[in-house]
PDB file of C-alpha atoms and ligand atoms in Angstrom:
ATOM      1  CA  MET A   1      13.218  17.653  20.468  1.00 60.00           C
ATOM      2  CA  THR A   2      14.326  15.790  17.392  1.00 81.00           C
ATOM      3  CA  GLN A   3      11.599  14.452  15.166  1.00 91.00           C
ATOM      4  CA  PRO A   4      10.568  10.948  16.261  1.00 97.00           C
ATOM      5  CA  ILE A   5      10.949   9.012  12.982  1.00 97.00           C
ATOM      6  CA  GLN A   6      14.425   7.532  13.001  1.00 96.00           C
ATOM      7  CA  ARG A   7      14.671   5.314   9.971  1.00 97.00           C
ATOM      8  CA  LEU A   8      12.715   4.000   6.975  1.00 98.00           C
ATOM      9  CA  ALA A   9      13.031   0.817   4.976  1.00 97.00           C
ATOM     10  CA  HIS A  10      11.379  -0.843   1.995  1.00 97.00           C
ATOM     11  CA  LEU A  11      10.544  -4.533   1.833  1.00 97.00           C
ATOM     12  CA  GLN A  12       9.418  -6.348  -1.282  1.00 97.00           C
ATOM     13  CA  THR A  13       7.081  -9.329  -0.918  1.00 97.00           C
ATOM     14  CA  GLY A  14       7.381 -10.250  -4.600  1.00 97.00           C
ATOM     15  CA  THR A  15       6.536  -8.575  -7.891  1.00 97.00           C
ATOM     16  CA  VAL A  16       3.602  -8.436 -10.280  1.00 96.00           C
ATOM     17  CA  ASP A  17       3.243  -7.927 -14.030  1.00 95.00           C
ATOM     18  CA  LEU A  18       0.239  -5.752 -14.874  1.00 91.00           C
ATOM     19  CA  HIS A  19      -1.442  -5.023 -18.181  1.00 92.00           C
ATOM     20  CA  VAL A  20      -0.272  -1.685 -19.534  1.00 90.00           C
ATOM     21  CA  GLN A  21      -3.959  -0.602 -19.645  1.00 90.00           C
ATOM     22  CA  HIS A  22      -4.308  -1.351 -15.922  1.00 89.00           C
ATOM     23  CA  VAL A  23      -1.489   1.057 -15.077  1.00 88.00           C
ATOM     24  CA  GLU A  24      -1.946   3.710 -17.769  1.00 90.00           C
ATOM     25  CA  GLY A  25      -5.661   3.534 -18.485  1.00 87.00           C
ATOM     26  CA  SER A  26      -7.358   2.645 -21.748  1.00 85.00           C
ATOM     27  CA  PRO A  27     -10.300   3.709 -23.904  1.00 85.00           C
ATOM     28  CA  TRP A  28     -11.106  -0.026 -24.189  1.00 84.00           C
ATOM     29  CA  ASN A  29     -13.689  -1.712 -22.030  1.00 87.00           C
ATOM     30  CA  ALA A  30     -11.809  -3.289 -19.117  1.00 88.00           C
ATOM     31  CA  LEU A  31     -13.041  -6.770 -20.117  1.00 90.00           C
ATOM     32  CA  LEU A  32     -11.125  -6.414 -23.377  1.00 89.00           C
ATOM     33  CA  TRP A  33      -7.768  -5.639 -21.839  1.00 89.00           C
ATOM     34  CA  ILE A  34      -8.234  -8.045 -18.950  1.00 89.00           C
ATOM     35  CA  PHE A  35      -8.796 -11.023 -21.237  1.00 91.00           C
ATOM     36  CA  LEU A  36      -7.163  -9.975 -24.521  1.00 89.00           C
ATOM     37  CA  GLY A  37      -4.451  -7.473 -23.579  1.00 89.00           C
ATOM     38  CA  ARG A  38      -0.986  -8.778 -24.391  1.00 89.00           C
ATOM     39  CA  GLU A  39       1.343  -6.006 -23.265  1.00 93.00           C
ATOM     40  CA  ARG A  40       2.382  -6.016 -19.619  1.00 94.00           C
ATOM     41  CA  ILE A  41       4.550  -3.854 -17.429  1.00 92.00           C
ATOM     42  CA  GLU A  42       6.744  -6.335 -15.629  1.00 95.00           C
ATOM     43  CA  GLY A  43       8.306  -6.574 -12.212  1.00 95.00           C
ATOM     44  CA  LEU A  44       6.245  -4.028 -10.267  1.00 96.00           C
ATOM     45  CA  PRO A  45       7.071  -4.200  -6.547  1.00 97.00           C
ATOM     46  CA  LEU A  46       4.610  -5.526  -3.961  1.00 97.00           C
ATOM     47  CA  SER A  47       5.793  -3.151  -1.279  1.00 97.00           C
ATOM     48  CA  VAL A  48       5.781  -2.947   2.490  1.00 98.00           C
ATOM     49  CA  PHE A  49       7.299   0.140   4.111  1.00 98.00           C
ATOM     50  CA  VAL A  50       8.945   0.097   7.524  1.00 98.00           C
ATOM     51  CA  ILE A  51       8.866   3.142   9.807  1.00 98.00           C
ATOM     52  CA  GLU A  52      11.148   3.084  12.831  1.00 98.00           C
ATOM     53  CA  HIS A  53       9.453   5.536  15.166  1.00 98.00           C
ATOM     54  CA  ARG A  54      11.077   6.294  18.521  1.00 97.00           C
ATOM     55  CA  ASP A  55       8.205   4.548  20.323  1.00 97.00           C
ATOM     56  CA  ALA A  56       7.078   1.876  17.853  1.00 98.00           C
ATOM     57  CA  LEU A  57       8.027  -0.261  14.889  1.00 98.00           C
ATOM     58  CA  ILE A  58       5.376   0.429  12.258  1.00 98.00           C
ATOM     59  CA  LEU A  59       4.626  -1.002   8.827  1.00 98.00           C
ATOM     60  CA  VAL A  60       2.674   0.526   5.995  1.00 98.00           C
ATOM     61  CA  ASP A  61       0.773  -2.487   4.591  1.00 98.00           C
ATOM     62  CA  ALA A  62       1.587  -6.165   4.961  1.00 98.00           C
ATOM     63  CA  GLY A  63       2.322  -7.303   1.397  1.00 98.00           C
ATOM     64  CA  ILE A  64       1.200 -10.421  -0.410  1.00 98.00           C
ATOM     65  CA  SER A  65       1.145 -14.046   0.696  1.00 98.00           C
ATOM     66  CA  PRO A  66       3.106 -16.625  -1.346  1.00 98.00           C
ATOM     67  CA  ARG A  67      -0.136 -18.644  -1.271  1.00 97.00           C
ATOM     68  CA  VAL A  68      -1.285 -16.457  -4.163  1.00 97.00           C
ATOM     69  CA  VAL A  69       0.840 -18.687  -6.415  1.00 96.00           C
ATOM     70  CA  THR A  70       0.874 -21.987  -4.481  1.00 96.00           C
ATOM     71  CA  ASP A  71      -2.762 -22.324  -3.351  1.00 96.00           C
ATOM     72  CA  PRO A  72      -5.172 -23.261  -6.164  1.00 93.00           C
ATOM     73  CA  GLU A  73      -8.052 -22.233  -3.887  1.00 94.00           C
ATOM     74  CA  PHE A  74      -6.609 -18.773  -3.196  1.00 96.00           C
ATOM     75  CA  TRP A  75      -9.465 -17.216  -5.185  1.00 96.00           C
ATOM     76  CA  PRO A  76     -12.659 -18.548  -3.664  1.00 93.00           C
ATOM     77  CA  ASP A  77     -14.815 -19.034  -6.775  1.00 93.00           C
ATOM     78  CA  PRO A  78     -14.167 -19.824 -10.452  1.00 94.00           C
ATOM     79  CA  VAL A  79     -15.373 -16.480 -11.847  1.00 93.00           C
ATOM     80  CA  THR A  80     -13.187 -14.418  -9.492  1.00 93.00           C
ATOM     81  CA  ARG A  81     -10.312 -16.811 -10.235  1.00 94.00           C
ATOM     82  CA  ALA A  82     -10.686 -16.340 -14.007  1.00 93.00           C
ATOM     83  CA  PHE A  83     -10.639 -12.565 -13.640  1.00 92.00           C
ATOM     84  CA  MET A  84      -7.776 -12.342 -11.180  1.00 94.00           C
ATOM     85  CA  ASN A  85      -5.605 -14.828 -13.056  1.00 93.00           C
ATOM     86  CA  ASN A  86      -5.961 -12.669 -16.163  1.00 93.00           C
ATOM     87  CA  ILE A  87      -5.448  -9.361 -14.367  1.00 93.00           C
ATOM     88  CA  PHE A  88      -2.337 -10.352 -12.408  1.00 94.00           C
ATOM     89  CA  ARG A  89       0.810 -12.317 -13.116  1.00 96.00           C
ATOM     90  CA  PHE A  90       2.662 -12.747  -9.843  1.00 97.00           C
ATOM     91  CA  HIS A  91       6.250 -13.628  -9.062  1.00 97.00           C
ATOM     92  CA  VAL A  92       6.192 -14.491  -5.375  1.00 97.00           C
ATOM     93  CA  GLU A  93       8.544 -17.033  -3.806  1.00 97.00           C
ATOM     94  CA  PRO A  94       8.239 -18.551  -0.312  1.00 97.00           C
ATOM     95  CA  GLU A  95      11.187 -16.418   0.835  1.00 97.00           C
ATOM     96  CA  ASP A  96       9.293 -13.255  -0.210  1.00 98.00           C
ATOM     97  CA  ALA A  97       6.858 -13.721   2.693  1.00 98.00           C
ATOM     98  CA  LEU A  98       6.656 -10.727   5.009  1.00 98.00           C
ATOM     99  CA  GLY A  99       8.111 -12.536   8.034  1.00 98.00           C
ATOM    100  CA  LYS A 100      11.156 -13.631   6.052  1.00 98.00           C
ATOM    101  CA  GLN A 101      11.637 -10.197   4.499  1.00 98.00           C
ATOM    102  CA  LEU A 102      11.503  -8.571   7.932  1.00 98.00           C
ATOM    103  CA  SER A 103      14.063 -11.015   9.320  1.00 97.00           C
ATOM    104  CA  ARG A 104      16.409 -10.462   6.385  1.00 96.00           C
ATOM    105  CA  ALA A 105      16.208  -6.722   6.931  1.00 96.00           C
ATOM    106  CA  GLY A 106      17.175  -7.186  10.568  1.00 96.00           C
ATOM    107  CA  TYR A 107      13.753  -6.903  12.218  1.00 97.00           C
ATOM    108  CA  ALA A 108      12.051  -9.514  14.395  1.00 97.00           C
ATOM    109  CA  PRO A 109       8.499  -9.959  13.012  1.00 98.00           C
ATOM    110  CA  GLU A 110       7.109 -10.194  16.551  1.00 98.00           C
ATOM    111  CA  ASP A 111       8.569  -6.745  17.278  1.00 98.00           C
ATOM    112  CA  VAL A 112       6.231  -5.026  14.819  1.00 98.00           C
ATOM    113  CA  ASP A 113       3.904  -2.903  16.958  1.00 98.00           C
ATOM    114  CA  LYS A 114       1.548  -1.511  14.354  1.00 98.00           C
ATOM    115  CA  ALA A 115       0.681  -1.970  10.698  1.00 98.00           C
ATOM    116  CA  ILE A 116      -1.290   0.670   8.847  1.00 98.00           C
ATOM    117  CA  ILE A 117      -3.325  -1.166   6.215  1.00 98.00           C
ATOM    118  CA  THR A 118      -4.009   1.433   3.526  1.00 98.00           C
ATOM    119  CA  HIS A 119      -6.770  -0.681   1.998  1.00 97.00           C
ATOM    120  CA  LEU A 120      -7.881  -4.289   2.308  1.00 98.00           C
ATOM    121  CA  HIS A 121      -6.793  -5.676  -1.074  1.00 97.00           C
ATOM    122  CA  PHE A 122      -5.206  -9.136  -0.826  1.00 97.00           C
ATOM    123  CA  ASP A 123      -1.754  -7.819  -1.800  1.00 97.00           C
ATOM    124  CA  HIS A 124      -1.712  -5.418   1.172  1.00 98.00           C
ATOM    125  CA  VAL A 125      -2.864  -7.813   3.940  1.00 98.00           C
ATOM    126  CA  GLY A 126      -1.090 -11.053   2.942  1.00 98.00           C
ATOM    127  CA  GLY A 127       1.514 -10.969   5.714  1.00 98.00           C
ATOM    128  CA  ILE A 128      -0.629 -10.125   8.748  1.00 98.00           C
ATOM    129  CA  ALA A 129      -0.234 -13.637  10.175  1.00 98.00           C
ATOM    130  CA  ASP A 130       3.552 -13.032  10.239  1.00 98.00           C
ATOM    131  CA  ILE A 131       3.238 -10.037  12.607  1.00 98.00           C
ATOM    132  CA  PRO A 132       1.184 -11.523  15.463  1.00 98.00           C
ATOM    133  CA  ASN A 133       1.715  -8.683  17.932  1.00 98.00           C
ATOM    134  CA  ALA A 134       0.900  -5.842  15.586  1.00 98.00           C
ATOM    135  CA  GLU A 135      -2.169  -3.689  15.952  1.00 98.00           C
ATOM    136  CA  LEU A 136      -3.685  -3.600  12.448  1.00 98.00           C
ATOM    137  CA  ILE A 137      -5.064  -0.185  11.638  1.00 98.00           C
ATOM    138  CA  THR A 138      -7.434   0.585   8.813  1.00 98.00           C
ATOM    139  CA  SER A 139     -10.208   3.070   8.163  1.00 98.00           C
ATOM    140  CA  ARG A 140     -13.765   2.396   9.280  1.00 98.00           C
ATOM    141  CA  GLU A 141     -14.880   2.906   5.659  1.00 97.00           C
ATOM    142  CA  ALA A 142     -12.476   0.220   4.412  1.00 97.00           C
ATOM    143  CA  TRP A 143     -13.737  -2.193   7.070  1.00 98.00           C
ATOM    144  CA  GLU A 144     -17.390  -1.531   6.282  1.00 97.00           C
ATOM    145  CA  HIS A 145     -16.741  -2.034   2.588  1.00 96.00           C
ATOM    146  CA  MET A 146     -15.266  -5.464   3.389  1.00 97.00           C
ATOM    147  CA  LEU A 147     -18.470  -6.394   5.233  1.00 97.00           C
ATOM    148  CA  GLY A 148     -20.593  -5.698   2.130  1.00 96.00           C
ATOM    149  CA  PRO A 149     -21.702  -8.309  -0.392  1.00 95.00           C
ATOM    150  CA  HIS A 150     -19.051 -10.205  -2.381  1.00 94.00           C
ATOM    151  CA  PRO A 151     -15.907  -8.317  -1.415  1.00 96.00           C
ATOM    152  CA  GLU A 152     -13.884 -11.143  -3.033  1.00 94.00           C
ATOM    153  CA  ARG A 153     -14.993  -9.884  -6.450  1.00 92.00           C
ATOM    154  CA  GLU A 154     -13.037  -6.737  -5.649  1.00 93.00           C
ATOM    155  CA  ALA A 155     -10.018  -8.741  -4.456  1.00 95.00           C
ATOM    156  CA  VAL A 156     -10.852  -8.313  -0.763  1.00 97.00           C
ATOM    157  CA  LEU A 157     -10.624 -11.723   0.937  1.00 97.00           C
ATOM    158  CA  ARG A 158     -12.303 -11.808   4.348  1.00 97.00           C
ATOM    159  CA  ARG A 159     -10.755 -15.240   5.013  1.00 97.00           C
ATOM    160  CA  ASP A 160      -7.270 -13.659   4.997  1.00 97.00           C
ATOM    161  CA  ILE A 161      -8.290 -10.522   6.933  1.00 98.00           C
ATOM    162  CA  GLU A 162     -10.440 -11.824   9.794  1.00 98.00           C
ATOM    163  CA  ILE A 163      -7.825 -14.354  10.896  1.00 97.00           C
ATOM    164  CA  PRO A 164      -7.775 -15.674  14.477  1.00 96.00           C
ATOM    165  CA  GLY A 165      -5.879 -13.411  16.842  1.00 95.00           C
ATOM    166  CA  ALA A 166      -5.590 -10.464  14.442  1.00 97.00           C
ATOM    167  CA  LYS A 167      -5.822  -7.212  16.385  1.00 98.00           C
ATOM    168  CA  TRP A 168      -7.752  -4.966  14.019  1.00 98.00           C
ATOM    169  CA  ARG A 169      -8.582  -1.394  14.894  1.00 98.00           C
ATOM    170  CA  GLN A 170     -10.739   0.808  12.704  1.00 98.00           C
ATOM    171  CA  ILE A 171      -9.993   4.479  12.843  1.00 97.00           C
ATOM    172  CA  GLU A 172     -12.267   7.425  12.228  1.00 96.00           C
ATOM    173  CA  TYR A 173     -10.865  10.483  10.561  1.00 97.00           C
ATOM    174  CA  GLY A 174     -11.161  13.635  12.616  1.00 96.00           C
ATOM    175  CA  LEU A 175     -10.593  17.300  11.890  1.00 96.00           C
ATOM    176  CA  ILE A 176      -6.891  18.122  11.706  1.00 93.00           C
ATOM    177  CA  GLU A 177      -5.750  21.538  12.752  1.00 86.00           C
ATOM    178  CA  ASP A 178      -2.667  21.462  10.620  1.00 85.00           C
ATOM    179  CA  ALA A 179      -2.331  24.057   7.900  1.00 87.00           C
ATOM    180  CA  THR A 180       0.646  22.297   6.313  1.00 89.00           C
ATOM    181  CA  LEU A 181      -1.636  19.456   5.207  1.00 95.00           C
ATOM    182  CA  LYS A 182      -4.182  21.612   3.390  1.00 93.00           C
ATOM    183  CA  PRO A 183      -6.313  20.871   1.430  1.00 95.00           C
ATOM    184  CA  PHE A 184      -6.656  17.799   3.657  1.00 97.00           C
ATOM    185  CA  THR A 185      -8.908  18.792   6.538  1.00 95.00           C
ATOM    186  CA  HIS A 186      -9.433  15.337   8.066  1.00 96.00           C
ATOM    187  CA  GLY A 187      -6.994  12.678   9.137  1.00 97.00           C
ATOM    188  CA  HIS A 188      -5.783  10.488  11.979  1.00 97.00           C
ATOM    189  CA  ASP A 189      -2.650  11.245  13.979  1.00 97.00           C
ATOM    190  CA  LEU A 190      -1.329   7.732  14.623  1.00 98.00           C
ATOM    191  CA  MET A 191       1.234   8.421  17.339  1.00 97.00           C
ATOM    192  CA  GLY A 192      -0.320  11.580  18.740  1.00 95.00           C
ATOM    193  CA  ASP A 193       2.820  13.571  17.923  1.00 95.00           C
ATOM    194  CA  GLY A 194       1.961  14.671  14.396  1.00 95.00           C
ATOM    195  CA  SER A 195       4.698  12.540  12.823  1.00 97.00           C
ATOM    196  CA  ILE A 196       2.484   9.951  11.064  1.00 98.00           C
ATOM    197  CA  LEU A 197      -0.937  10.870   9.692  1.00 97.00           C
ATOM    198  CA  LEU A 198      -3.452   8.723   7.901  1.00 98.00           C
ATOM    199  CA  LEU A 199      -5.293  10.775   5.294  1.00 98.00           C
ATOM    200  CA  PRO A 200      -8.446   9.758   3.429  1.00 98.00           C
ATOM    201  CA  THR A 201      -7.716   9.222  -0.277  1.00 97.00           C
ATOM    202  CA  PRO A 202     -10.619   7.151  -1.639  1.00 96.00           C
ATOM    203  CA  GLY A 203     -10.933   6.172  -5.276  1.00 95.00           C
ATOM    204  CA  HIS A 204      -8.896   3.005  -5.695  1.00 95.00           C
ATOM    205  CA  LEU A 205     -11.077   1.176  -3.168  1.00 95.00           C
ATOM    206  CA  ASP A 206     -13.639   2.367  -0.608  1.00 93.00           C
ATOM    207  CA  GLY A 207     -11.905   3.742   2.477  1.00 95.00           C
ATOM    208  CA  SER A 208      -8.391   3.801   0.989  1.00 97.00           C
ATOM    209  CA  SER A 209      -5.913   5.831   3.043  1.00 98.00           C
ATOM    210  CA  SER A 210      -2.582   7.472   2.390  1.00 98.00           C
ATOM    211  CA  VAL A 211       0.113   7.925   5.035  1.00 98.00           C
ATOM    212  CA  PHE A 212       1.915  11.240   5.518  1.00 98.00           C
ATOM    213  CA  LEU A 213       5.277  11.274   7.308  1.00 98.00           C
ATOM    214  CA  ARG A 214       6.503  14.542   8.753  1.00 97.00           C
ATOM    215  CA  VAL A 215      10.172  14.081   7.946  1.00 97.00           C
ATOM    216  CA  ASP A 216      12.558  16.137   5.865  1.00 96.00           C
ATOM    217  CA  PRO A 217      11.735  15.965   3.005  1.00 97.00           C
ATOM    218  CA  PRO A 218       8.154  14.887   3.786  1.00 98.00           C
ATOM    219  CA  ILE A 219       6.741  11.634   2.406  1.00 98.00           C
ATOM    220  CA  LEU A 220       3.265  10.581   1.311  1.00 98.00           C
ATOM    221  CA  PHE A 221       2.687   6.851   0.876  1.00 98.00           C
ATOM    222  CA  VAL A 222      -0.319   6.778  -1.480  1.00 97.00           C
ATOM    223  CA  ALA A 223      -0.625   2.969  -1.821  1.00 97.00           C
ATOM    224  CA  ASP A 224      -2.620   2.257  -5.018  1.00 95.00           C
ATOM    225  CA  LEU A 225      -4.090   5.722  -5.423  1.00 95.00           C
ATOM    226  CA  CYS A 226      -1.940   5.691  -8.555  1.00 94.00           C
ATOM    227  CA  TYR A 227       0.510   3.256 -10.092  1.00 92.00           C
ATOM    228  CA  ARG A 228       2.750   5.987 -11.499  1.00 92.00           C
ATOM    229  CA  THR A 229       3.215   9.372  -9.886  1.00 93.00           C
ATOM    230  CA  ASP A 230       3.877  11.115 -13.221  1.00 92.00           C
ATOM    231  CA  LEU A 231       0.539   9.927 -14.609  1.00 90.00           C
ATOM    232  CA  MET A 232      -1.286  11.199 -11.505  1.00 87.00           C
ATOM    233  CA  ILE A 233       0.339  14.604 -11.954  1.00 87.00           C
ATOM    234  CA  LYS A 234      -0.782  14.588 -15.625  1.00 87.00           C
ATOM    235  CA  GLU A 235      -4.274  13.368 -14.650  1.00 88.00           C
ATOM    236  CA  ARG A 236      -4.053  10.222 -16.711  1.00 87.00           C
ATOM    237  CA  PHE A 237      -6.280   7.711 -14.982  1.00 88.00           C
ATOM    238  CA  PRO A 238      -5.507   4.019 -14.560  1.00 85.00           C
ATOM    239  CA  GLY A 239      -7.759   1.202 -15.746  1.00 82.00           C
ATOM    240  CA  THR A 240      -9.260   0.586 -12.295  1.00 85.00           C
ATOM    241  CA  GLY A 241     -10.892   2.576  -9.530  1.00 85.00           C
ATOM    242  CA  GLU A 242     -13.749   5.061  -9.269  1.00 90.00           C
ATOM    243  CA  HIS A 243     -12.915   7.883 -11.616  1.00 90.00           C
ATOM    244  CA  ASP A 244     -14.639  10.761  -9.772  1.00 94.00           C
ATOM    245  CA  LEU A 245     -13.259   9.800  -6.370  1.00 95.00           C
ATOM    246  CA  LEU A 246      -9.783   9.298  -7.833  1.00 94.00           C
ATOM    247  CA  ALA A 247     -10.004  12.738  -9.431  1.00 94.00           C
ATOM    248  CA  GLU A 248     -10.877  14.329  -6.064  1.00 96.00           C
ATOM    249  CA  SER A 249      -8.159  12.510  -4.156  1.00 96.00           C
ATOM    250  CA  TRP A 250      -5.591  13.246  -6.869  1.00 95.00           C
ATOM    251  CA  ALA A 251      -6.511  16.941  -6.793  1.00 96.00           C
ATOM    252  CA  ARG A 252      -5.873  16.997  -3.032  1.00 97.00           C
ATOM    253  CA  VAL A 253      -2.538  15.233  -3.387  1.00 97.00           C
ATOM    254  CA  ARG A 254      -1.481  17.566  -6.208  1.00 95.00           C
ATOM    255  CA  ALA A 255      -2.458  20.594  -4.115  1.00 96.00           C
ATOM    256  CA  LEU A 256      -0.448  19.231  -1.177  1.00 97.00           C
ATOM    257  CA  LYS A 257       2.513  18.731  -3.525  1.00 96.00           C
ATOM    258  CA  THR A 258       2.173  22.350  -4.679  1.00 95.00           C
ATOM    259  CA  ARG A 259       2.280  23.491  -1.050  1.00 95.00           C
ATOM    260  CA  LEU A 260       5.157  21.127  -0.193  1.00 97.00           C
ATOM    261  CA  PRO A 261       7.230  21.002  -3.400  1.00 96.00           C
ATOM    262  CA  ASP A 262       9.764  18.543  -2.001  1.00 97.00           C
ATOM    263  CA  LEU A 263       7.016  16.086  -0.961  1.00 97.00           C
ATOM    264  CA  LEU A 264       8.011  12.556  -1.950  1.00 98.00           C
ATOM    265  CA  ILE A 265       4.940  10.717  -3.270  1.00 97.00           C
ATOM    266  CA  VAL A 266       5.401   6.955  -3.040  1.00 97.00           C
ATOM    267  CA  PRO A 267       2.861   4.528  -4.549  1.00 97.00           C
ATOM    268  CA  SER A 268       3.125   0.882  -3.473  1.00 97.00           C
ATOM    269  CA  HIS A 269       3.782  -0.540  -6.918  1.00 96.00           C
ATOM    270  CA  GLU A 270       6.037   2.045  -8.595  1.00 96.00           C
ATOM    271  CA  GLU A 271       9.660   0.970  -8.873  1.00 95.00           C
ATOM    272  CA  ALA A 272      10.939   4.492  -9.615  1.00 96.00           C
ATOM    273  CA  ALA A 273       9.184   5.929  -6.555  1.00 96.00           C
ATOM    274  CA  VAL A 274      10.693   3.236  -4.353  1.00 96.00           C
ATOM    275  CA  ALA A 275      14.103   4.189  -5.729  1.00 95.00           C
ATOM    276  CA  ARG A 276      13.415   7.835  -4.849  1.00 96.00           C
ATOM    277  CA  LEU A 277      12.393   6.772  -1.331  1.00 97.00           C
ATOM    278  CA  LEU A 278      15.634   4.861  -0.914  1.00 96.00           C
ATOM    279  CA  ALA A 279      17.520   8.086  -1.615  1.00 96.00           C
ATOM    280  CA  HIS A 280      15.768   9.739   1.366  1.00 97.00           C
ATOM    281  CA  PRO A 281      18.186  10.611   4.202  1.00 96.00           C
ATOM    282  CA  LEU A 282      16.289   8.349   6.619  1.00 97.00           C
ATOM    283  CA  ALA A 283      16.101   5.323   4.311  1.00 96.00           C
ATOM    284  CA  THR A 284      18.172   2.261   4.905  1.00 85.00           C
ATOM    285  CA  VAL A 285      19.845   0.925   1.808  1.00 62.00           C
ATOM    286  CA  GLY A 286      16.980  -0.943   0.117  1.00 46.00           C
ATOM    287  CA  HIS A 287      17.709  -4.585  -0.111  1.00 47.00           C
ATOM    288  CA  ASP A 288      21.229  -4.418   1.259  1.00 46.00           C
ATOM    289  CA  ARG A 289      20.104  -6.457   4.236  1.00 41.00           C
ATOM    290  CA  HIS A 290      23.609  -7.013   5.466  1.00 40.00           C
ATOM    291  CA  ALA A 291      24.284  -3.327   5.923  1.00 42.00           C
ATOM    292  CA  ASN A 292      20.889  -2.970   7.568  1.00 41.00           C
ATOM    293  CA  VAL A 293      21.571  -5.751  10.086  1.00 41.00           C
ATOM    294  CA  GLU A 294      24.965  -4.268  10.904  1.00 42.00           C
ATOM    295  CA  LYS A 295      23.394  -0.873  11.523  1.00 41.00           C
ATOM    296  CA  LYS A 296      20.793  -2.424  13.820  1.00 40.00           C
ATOM    297  CA  GLY A 297      23.488  -4.370  15.674  1.00 38.00           C
ATOM    298  CA  GLY A 298      25.565  -1.240  16.069  1.00 35.00           C
ATOM    299  CA  ARG A 299      22.972   0.578  18.148  1.00 31.00           C
TER     300      ARG A 299
HETATM  301 ZN1  LIG B   1      -5.039  -2.217  -4.263  1.00 54.14          ZN
END
């Protein structure tokens, strides 16, 4: 039987400018670069990935909501607001919303069956209201972290996650009997056919997952486990996250890459990695929505 993943696409729900210290790390105290840093890396994508599986239309993450720039109450308290407005500089237009991006790429938002939410940061859940029929899948650890005190201080907004009608499902990682994924020993086989596996890669946020696709060449969506693949390979840590957990998750990803040298590692906010993904044989031509719609129509 042919492998069940038929096509991949990338959607962009806007871009963000981040402090260089956020992406590349810094010996400075984070407070210094957050409030005094001047140098930013501009135009980083706020990505959503589309997986056309034979039996389901699946997203990896749900992007950001345009409300992040239009709603003065987006951040629920003044201290969080002061931090977030200094950490992030967003460029998000109304037409960048997930529903509109899906439509432009030739997909009906109501046709999305599942969305894997790698972690519950606001820029990965912002479009869940646009995909009303999707089962929203995240790890039990990510969900429990959200239920702890003051998740908003870590950019996790319960208001935008526990929305009416949202069909959340928390998954537990189980033992995987799949030698190709070593050193990962635990994961979750989303479709039951081994084509899409959630793997635990904590460090950026509690319960963060990566998504492995068994295609040729194989792909690992690592979300915010790193902002630049080359820096992860060189073990240069970013300005955020839990260092020890990041180090463990990075070591696993590097070992997987050693075992599968053609593995394509794709962070959510790395422009170069998105470009490499778009060169994958299964990828539709990035933002060439017209070509995409024609292909869909031609089925
Ligand atoms: Zn994040």
